[in-house]
Short mmCIF file of C-alpha atoms in Angstrom, two decimals:
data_model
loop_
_atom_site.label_atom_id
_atom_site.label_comp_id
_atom_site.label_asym_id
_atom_site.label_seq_id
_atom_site.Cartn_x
_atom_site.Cartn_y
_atom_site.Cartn_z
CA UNK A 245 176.12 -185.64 118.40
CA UNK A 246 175.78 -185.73 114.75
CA UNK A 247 179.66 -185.20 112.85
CA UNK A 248 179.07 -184.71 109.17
CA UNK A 249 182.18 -186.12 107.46
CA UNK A 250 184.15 -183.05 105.48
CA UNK A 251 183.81 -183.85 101.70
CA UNK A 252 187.43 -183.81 100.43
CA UNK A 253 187.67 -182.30 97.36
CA UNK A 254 189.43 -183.89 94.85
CA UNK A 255 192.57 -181.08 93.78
CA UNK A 256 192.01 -180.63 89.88
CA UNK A 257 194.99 -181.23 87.73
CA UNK A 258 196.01 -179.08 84.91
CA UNK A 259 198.28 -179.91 81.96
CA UNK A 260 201.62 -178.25 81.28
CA UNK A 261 201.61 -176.33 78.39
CA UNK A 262 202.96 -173.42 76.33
CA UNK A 263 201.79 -170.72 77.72
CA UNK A 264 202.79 -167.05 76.47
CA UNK A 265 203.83 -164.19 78.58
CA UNK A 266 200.70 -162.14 77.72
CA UNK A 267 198.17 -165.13 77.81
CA UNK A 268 199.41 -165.20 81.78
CA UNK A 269 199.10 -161.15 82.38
CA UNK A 270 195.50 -161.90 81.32
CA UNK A 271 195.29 -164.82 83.67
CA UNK A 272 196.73 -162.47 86.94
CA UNK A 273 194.26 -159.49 85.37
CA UNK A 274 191.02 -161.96 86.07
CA UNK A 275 193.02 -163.44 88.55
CA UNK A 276 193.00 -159.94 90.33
CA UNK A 277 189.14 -159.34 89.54
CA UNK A 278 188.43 -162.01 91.94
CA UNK A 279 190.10 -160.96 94.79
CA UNK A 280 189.02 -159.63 98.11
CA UNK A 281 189.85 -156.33 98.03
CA UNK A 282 192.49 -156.66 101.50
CA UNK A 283 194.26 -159.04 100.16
CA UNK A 284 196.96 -157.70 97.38
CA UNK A 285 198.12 -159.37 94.42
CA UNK A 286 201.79 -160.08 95.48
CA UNK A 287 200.70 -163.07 96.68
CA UNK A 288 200.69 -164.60 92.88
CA UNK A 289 204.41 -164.18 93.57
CA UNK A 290 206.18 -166.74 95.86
CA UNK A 291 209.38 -165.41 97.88
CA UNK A 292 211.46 -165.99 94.52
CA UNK A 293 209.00 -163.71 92.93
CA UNK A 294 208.42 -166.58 90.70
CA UNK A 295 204.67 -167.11 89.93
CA UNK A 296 202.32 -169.34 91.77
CA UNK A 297 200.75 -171.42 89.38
CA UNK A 298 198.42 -172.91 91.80
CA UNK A 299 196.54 -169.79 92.05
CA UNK A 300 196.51 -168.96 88.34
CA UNK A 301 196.10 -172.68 86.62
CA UNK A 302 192.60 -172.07 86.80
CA UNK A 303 192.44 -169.00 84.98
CA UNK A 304 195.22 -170.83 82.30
CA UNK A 305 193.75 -173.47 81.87
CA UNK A 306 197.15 -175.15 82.25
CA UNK A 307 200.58 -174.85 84.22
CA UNK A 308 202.88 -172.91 81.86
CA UNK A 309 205.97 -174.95 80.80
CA UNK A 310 208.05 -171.62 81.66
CA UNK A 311 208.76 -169.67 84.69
CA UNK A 312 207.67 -166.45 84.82
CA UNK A 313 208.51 -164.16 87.51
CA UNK A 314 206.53 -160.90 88.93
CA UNK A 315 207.84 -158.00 90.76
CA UNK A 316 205.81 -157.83 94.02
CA UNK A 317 206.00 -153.53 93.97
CA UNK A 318 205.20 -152.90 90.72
CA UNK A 319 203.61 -156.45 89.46
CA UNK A 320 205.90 -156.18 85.87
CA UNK A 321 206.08 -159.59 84.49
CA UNK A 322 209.32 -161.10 83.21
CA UNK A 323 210.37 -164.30 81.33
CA UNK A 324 213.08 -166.70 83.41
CA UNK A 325 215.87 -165.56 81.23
CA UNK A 326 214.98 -161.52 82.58
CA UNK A 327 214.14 -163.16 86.22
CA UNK A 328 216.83 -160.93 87.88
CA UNK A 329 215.08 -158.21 86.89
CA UNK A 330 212.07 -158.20 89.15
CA UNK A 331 214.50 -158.63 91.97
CA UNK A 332 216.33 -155.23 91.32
CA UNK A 333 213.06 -153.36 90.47
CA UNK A 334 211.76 -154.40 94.09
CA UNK A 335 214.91 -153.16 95.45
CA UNK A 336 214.72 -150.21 93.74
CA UNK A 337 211.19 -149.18 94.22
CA UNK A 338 211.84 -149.67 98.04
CA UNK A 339 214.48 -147.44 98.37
CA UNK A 340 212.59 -144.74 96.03
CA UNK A 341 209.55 -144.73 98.06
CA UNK A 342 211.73 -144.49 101.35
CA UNK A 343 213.77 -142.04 99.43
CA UNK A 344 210.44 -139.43 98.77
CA UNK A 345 209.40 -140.54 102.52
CA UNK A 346 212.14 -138.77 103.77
CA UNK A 347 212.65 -136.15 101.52
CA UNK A 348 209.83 -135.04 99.62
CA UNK A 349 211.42 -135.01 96.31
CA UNK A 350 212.52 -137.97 93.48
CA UNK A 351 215.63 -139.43 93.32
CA UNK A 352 216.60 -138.26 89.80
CA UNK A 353 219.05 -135.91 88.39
CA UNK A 354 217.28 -131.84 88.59
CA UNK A 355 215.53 -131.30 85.65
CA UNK A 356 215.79 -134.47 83.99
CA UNK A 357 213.12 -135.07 81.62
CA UNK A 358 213.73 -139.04 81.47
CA UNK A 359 213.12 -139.15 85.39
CA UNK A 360 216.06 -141.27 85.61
CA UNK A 361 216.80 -142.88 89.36
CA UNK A 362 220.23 -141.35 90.18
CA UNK A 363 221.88 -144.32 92.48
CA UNK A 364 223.88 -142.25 93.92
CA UNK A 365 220.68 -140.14 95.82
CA UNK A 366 220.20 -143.70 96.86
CA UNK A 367 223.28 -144.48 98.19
CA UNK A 368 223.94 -141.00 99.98
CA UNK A 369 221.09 -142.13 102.25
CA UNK A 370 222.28 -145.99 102.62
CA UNK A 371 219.15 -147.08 101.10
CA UNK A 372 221.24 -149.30 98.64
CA UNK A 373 224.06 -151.25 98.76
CA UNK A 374 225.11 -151.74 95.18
CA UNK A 375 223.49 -149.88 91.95
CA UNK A 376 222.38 -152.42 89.64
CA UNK A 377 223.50 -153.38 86.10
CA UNK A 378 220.23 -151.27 84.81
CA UNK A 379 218.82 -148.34 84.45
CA UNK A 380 215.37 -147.46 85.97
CA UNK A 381 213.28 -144.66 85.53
CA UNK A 382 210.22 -142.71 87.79
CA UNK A 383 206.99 -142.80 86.00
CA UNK A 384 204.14 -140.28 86.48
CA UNK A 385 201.82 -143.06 87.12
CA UNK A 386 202.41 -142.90 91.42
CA UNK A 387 206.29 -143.08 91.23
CA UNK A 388 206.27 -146.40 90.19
CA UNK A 389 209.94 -147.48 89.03
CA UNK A 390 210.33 -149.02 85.60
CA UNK A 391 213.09 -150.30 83.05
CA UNK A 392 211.54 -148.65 79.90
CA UNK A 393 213.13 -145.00 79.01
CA UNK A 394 210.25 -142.97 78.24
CA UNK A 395 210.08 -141.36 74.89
#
């Protein structure tokens, strides 16, 4: 029998450089164009919801010199000194959607134009803990939760 020896491709090395914020959404948006369509794009985010630059130093052309970190629900990017912010908008989004699950409705205040999350909703039916430090708000766009007040 005839083995033919696996070629071993040689891992290409990128250089760390500075690499903005917005020059690595555009990397994750071609990034995401090359996908199979059953796999999602949370897994650009490792467990720390820090980003996997293995997947996206092709696209950069580089390793960024920063950490950037991506919320795995809503894929918002954030800088390392926002990084706790992905964390709580993961939480938060998880409790929202189990929140509508099992009652139809939003979390937020009756008639509130901003769609503000009221924590306490939340915490009524033990689907968090401890309110975080910020606010977050409902958009229109599938009830995805975000830190920007809406105008």
């Amino acid at each position: 029998m005839w083995f033919k020896k696996k070629k071993t491709a040689k891992e290409k090395t990128y250089p760390i450089k500075d690499i903005s914020l917005e020059e690595v959404r555009h990397a994750i948006h071609a990034f995401s164009k090359e996908l199979p369509a059953d796999i999602p794009l949370k897994i650009v985010a490792k467990d720390d919801l820090s980003l996997d630059y293995s997947l996206l130093a092709p696209f950069l052309k580089g390793i960024p010199e920063k950490n950037y970190y991506m919320s795995k629900e809503t894929y918002d990017l954030f800088e390392e000194e926002e990084k706790h912010i992905p964390l709580a908008l993961d939480q938060i989004q998880h409790a929202v959607d189990q929140y509508i699950a099992q009652t139809n409705e939003l979390p937020v205040i009756d008639h509130d134009p901003y769609r503000k999350v009221n924590f306490f909703k939340l915490e009524k039916l033990k689907l968090i803990e401890e309110r975080p430090e910020m606010d977050f708000y409902i958009t229109d766009q599938e009830q995805l939760v975000t830190t920007v007040k809406p105008e």
